[in-house]
Amino acid sequence: MKKLINKPEDVVVEALKGIEYAHPDLVKVHYEPNFIYRADAPVQGKVAIVSGGGSGHEPMHGGFVGMGMLDAACPGAVFTSPTPDQMLEATKMVHGGAGVLHIVKNYTGDILNFDMAADLARAEGIEVESVVINDDVAVQDSLYTAGRRGVGVTVLAEKICGAAAEEGRSLKDVAEVCRKVNGWGRSMGMALTSCTVPHAGKPTFDLPDDEMEIGIGIHGEPGRTRMKLKSADEITEMLMEPILNDLPFQAGDQVLLFVNSMGGTPLIELYIVYRKAYEIAAKAGLKVVRNLIGPYITSLEMAGCSITLLKMDDDLIRLWDAPVKTPALRWGV
Amino acid sequence: MKKLINKPEDVVVEALKGIEYAHPDLVKVHYEPNFIYRADAPVQGKVAIVSGGGSGHEPMHGGFVGMGMLDAACPGAVFTSPTPDQMLEATKMVHGGAGVLHIVKNYTGDILNFDMAADLARAEGIEVESVVINDDVAVQDSLYTAGRRGVGVTVLAEKICGAAAEEGRSLKDVAEVCRKVNGWGRSMGMALTSCTVPHAGKPTFDLPDDEMEIGIGIHGEPGRTRMKLKSADEITEMLMEPILNDLPFQAGDQVLLFVNSMGGTPLIELYIVYRKAYEIAAKAGLKVVRNLIGPYITSLEMAGCSITLLKMDDDLIRLWDAPVKTPALRWGV
Amino acid sequence: MPIGRDDVIAWLSVYSQLLADNKEYLTQLDSSIGDADHGVNMDRGFKAVLGKLPTVADKDIGTILKSVGMTLVQTVGGASGPLYGTFFLQAGVATANKMELSLADWASAVEGAINGLMARGKANIGDKTMVDALVPALHALKQAIADGVDESEALRQSASAAEQGMKNTIPLVARKGRASYLAERSAGHQDPGATSSYLMFKAMVDAWTK
Amino acid sequence: MPIGRDDVIAWLSVYSQLLADNKEYLTQLDSSIGDADHGVNMDRGFKAVLGKLPTVADKDIGTILKSVGMTLVQTVGGASGPLYGTFFLQAGVATANKMELSLADWASAVEGAINGLMARGKANIGDKTMVDALVPALHALKQAIADGVDESEALRQSASAAEQGMKNTIPLVARKGRASYLAERSAGHQDPGATSSYLMFKAMVDAWTK
Ligand SMILES: Nc1ncnc2c1ncn2[C@@H]1O[C@H](COP(=O)(O)OP(=O)(O)O)[C@@H](O)[C@H]1O
Ligand SMILES: Nc1ncnc2c1ncn2[C@@H]1O[C@H](COP(=O)(O)OP(=O)(O)O)[C@@H](O)[C@H]1O
Ligand SMILES: [Mg+2]
Ligand SMILES: [Mg+2]
Ligand SMILES: [Mg+2]
Ligand SMILES: [Mg+2]
């Protein structure tokens, strides 16, 4: 295992320490239970937004804490959802009197732990709404299964809901925006390599030099199918097609196109994929009005990418453009 | 070779196409010769800043083109410095009447090609100043050799000089700022893995699972020494020590601490390194007043990191904080 | 053989040790169809439980089990944290204020625990989860008690039903948890949660039978 | 044996082919002490030269060589682009308006070319660069001409001096170019640029001797 770490069990806390040292103007870090929260929390009268999940997806979620995005983020162990006490304490810390939105990615662990936390917070008199993000078209949607994973749309929802909260919208309205974003967004990912969970010490799966996994999530898990390596253009087509067919997007739609690195894929390759994805979107009659390109929701050092397409209307565009000031996303201020 | 590319010979142009599609509000792309330039170039009366170098270091330099930073960036083939016609055409395109600063990393190829371009531009009546960045303490400085490589300080110099130019300072003054930044900054890097140049198709060097290279540059070249893998804290010490001793920095100095990913190292590990580097700096009596953490000057998908320390004074701090709006660095606007 | 609080603590200690011994094995199973953390998660949780036990060792069985549940909820995370957490919290509810339990008391505490876990996780038999080991183990235990078999033997039958249930998960296509994302590709692999559940029943045999 | 412009073009074609054939070898050498692109750089440049040659084939030797130099400067990049570019530009200066050269004319054109290259790169013999192959090759050529040896033999002696110079780079510690960053670690490896320079002289033998 080749990583810049000390002991596997110290990875999360030492990274938190780094964040604490690096961004005191933006965030504070609470230990035991662990969470990152806005330096100026609680913002009175504003709906607070709390998210969280396993570590290993950086900058998500901790890098998105700050003005215009999250009020708090709860990091679990690597790829392990955080525990209810983290979300409960974070919720109490950032609650500014207008209620708290929990943005939860659809994984059994995240759902169960956030549910417990929400129950506990409500028992303490805090109004909590939870919205579950489940945008991964690689997973068949079904009533009888755990359903689709929450992936790339999470980043977009956190940005957009953060702006809505900043505007002073009510908890109900911010949750509504979140559900709309979730409903209008679709993602799919692929891996060129596995990643290594620090505690496990070896790659989660073995992938021969000429093969790739299509339909992966963000936890280093294998995907839906393994196949021979293909060109960037072919891979981009394989990711875009199920996305385009699923919603379905319609000619004339305005969209945000998000090309994300799984961690180990460098920017130069993302732009090659973006180029093709943009051309496919244009051919489908979609107007790419906004984009995001880079490592924003990652799987440790996994090489690969995911593509997210989010239908936009004027309200969403305005919320996307609104000022944001976090360690990982910053504009307009 | 596992990469999201089509043909090796198309990597640079296809990535440029992606940049063109993605950031039309910020930059334009010129092909044959290839360069990226500010969408609003030339900015009349402002000193223009042109940089460039081999591709494979993204976001450097193309991601730094825009308001408050570079006016143009010339990408060569992967790890191959660009040719003089690129720098000449870029220089002519962005020249706004106040002269052009060439920021050149100290590599024989970059120096020779930029020199030729500067001569040609001067012959066409454009005032050109060149500043060479050579901040890599892993290389012994000597009159008889090619000298030290230009690495991390390049990013900082481009940001700071961009702000100085935006303020309306003269070419002489902007070049002076650049030389000051180069004089006040030191860097050192290390690799956990090699990287693969697309055309070469296999890793530049083989590194056993339990070894690392210390003192690497940014072109996938082996470093000064190979040794057994160590912990993040030990590695950070090995990078910080030569940096601290070289300038030397003095207790009480204000510094900018830049922890950079070589491409394949994820953010969570960078924060672990940042944590230790910050503590070492603090122990040396340095005050870390600004920082930058992320993949900004990379070697394709190489895993590893570099650390850059830049002494700051109030002028440099103000220039660092000044608004910047580029694909890869954005704040204050 | 009444089950005293020392027995409960002995069981928890043995289970912790089994989890520590099988940490890599469980993580390995989770690598194939999950995210390579189940062994690490369970070991972290039960290490914390071991640390907590001395502070409640002089309390009643219900308090001990609830403290285990709370500790797991706060240290494990993932899917298994709230699930095993709920299991122990509910077992604690059923044994509140008890200093000693008959095997039948214990069986009904386990039943309440499993019901709580299933209510939380909404998985059924055949979904390829821990439920596939837990439910057969409970049925075997209840059956053995009803049949009046020797208590040690009852525990052994229960554990072996858990083991069989665990093995039965191999051919299944997962419908719950992370493995469900793999759909057909999840078949052919043993469920990690079912495996840690089997170990829990094996720990009763190891701790309570000679 | 006067050297006509067709001979110059034949030489350039043979050299292009040698570079194409040795693209991976040169890149491999550059992997050990550089950045793994020398073969790719030279091949890209000389492919462009081949494409350009037809447009200048009816011109004088000086024009042909200058066009080669300009093409290399604009397509190779890296250190070798301006260096080989300068080499050919200066060779073109020395042969301006010539339709035919004696071997002595050619030797002095090569001398001008090498001087230009060395003025640009500021490397000397022993710095572990292309200079280590070029300078001995030139000296051998001049010596052979002075000694009045057969022209084919003179070219062969020149190429073999280049080859020896190239091999001599192996033990050297680099002082110029990328390999200098490796300091002592650069010893034990053959310099890629010296290798492509040797191939340039080998191409004269292949093209001009039977
Ligand atoms: N809905 C559920 N009901 C019961 N057990 C479940 C459910 N979802 C997952 N599990 C169990 O949890 C195990 C995985 O636990 P663990 O790896 O610790 O958590 P995570 O899946 O969050 O990484 C699975 O093997 C499965 O047995
Ligand atoms: N200053 C110099 N003078 C002469 N030759 C040099 C000099 N610097 C480098 N070289 C030659 O250039 C070769 C490397 O060329 P190439 O790999 O194409 O460029 P780069 O080093 O920019 O990647 C070296 O092997 C060496 O022979
Ligand atoms: Mg997990
Ligand atoms: Mg090069
Ligand atoms: Mg798991
Ligand atoms: Mg090279």
Tab-separated table of N, CA and C in Angstrom, chain C residues 103 140-141 144 149-160 205 209:
chain	number	residue	atom	x	y	z
C	103	LEU	N	-32.182	-20.136	29.399
C	103	LEU	CA	-31.904	-20.173	27.972
C	103	LEU	C	-33.136	-19.710	27.187
C	140	ALA	N	-33.591	-22.363	15.188
C	140	ALA	CA	-32.980	-23.600	15.680
C	140	ALA	C	-32.918	-23.597	17.205
C	141	LEU	N	-32.587	-22.449	17.764
C	141	LEU	CA	-32.491	-22.341	19.223
C	141	LEU	C	-33.864	-22.589	19.857
C	144	ALA	N	-34.883	-26.227	19.498
C	144	ALA	CA	-34.134	-27.114	20.396
C	144	ALA	C	-34.670	-27.005	21.819
C	149	VAL	N	-33.867	-30.368	24.142
C	149	VAL	CA	-32.510	-30.907	24.039
C	149	VAL	C	-31.599	-30.226	25.048
C	150	ASP	N	-30.538	-30.894	25.345
C	150	ASP	CA	-29.512	-30.393	26.254
C	150	ASP	C	-29.091	-28.972	25.854
C	151	GLU	N	-28.842	-28.100	26.831
C	151	GLU	CA	-28.642	-26.681	26.534
C	151	GLU	C	-27.414	-26.442	25.670
C	152	SER	N	-26.317	-27.129	25.984
C	152	SER	CA	-25.108	-26.975	25.169
C	152	SER	C	-25.395	-27.386	23.735
C	153	GLU	N	-26.123	-28.493	23.627
C	153	GLU	CA	-26.461	-28.981	22.294
C	153	GLU	C	-27.370	-27.978	21.570
C	154	ALA	N	-28.259	-27.350	22.303
C	154	ALA	CA	-29.160	-26.353	21.713
C	154	ALA	C	-28.343	-25.207	21.134
C	155	LEU	N	-27.359	-24.789	21.906
C	155	LEU	CA	-26.510	-23.690	21.423
C	155	LEU	C	-25.728	-24.124	20.184
C	156	ARG	N	-25.255	-25.379	20.206
C	156	ARG	CA	-24.508	-25.874	19.044
C	156	ARG	C	-25.401	-25.943	17.813
C	157	GLN	N	-26.630	-26.411	18.001
C	157	GLN	CA	-27.552	-26.487	16.856
C	157	GLN	C	-27.849	-25.100	16.304
C	158	SER	N	-27.990	-24.180	17.236
C	158	SER	CA	-28.263	-22.805	16.812
C	158	SER	C	-27.108	-22.258	15.986
C	159	ALA	N	-25.888	-22.442	16.478
C	159	ALA	CA	-24.711	-21.941	15.758
C	159	ALA	C	-24.573	-22.631	14.413
C	160	SER	N	-24.917	-23.924	14.399
C	160	SER	CA	-24.706	-24.582	13.112
C	160	SER	C	-25.784	-24.169	12.111
C	205	VAL	N	-21.420	-20.652	21.795
C	205	VAL	CA	-20.970	-22.034	21.997
C	205	VAL	C	-19.613	-22.041	22.707
C	209	THR	N	-20.408	-23.367	26.474
C	209	THR	CA	-20.415	-24.834	26.545
C	209	THR	C	-18.990	-25.293	26.779
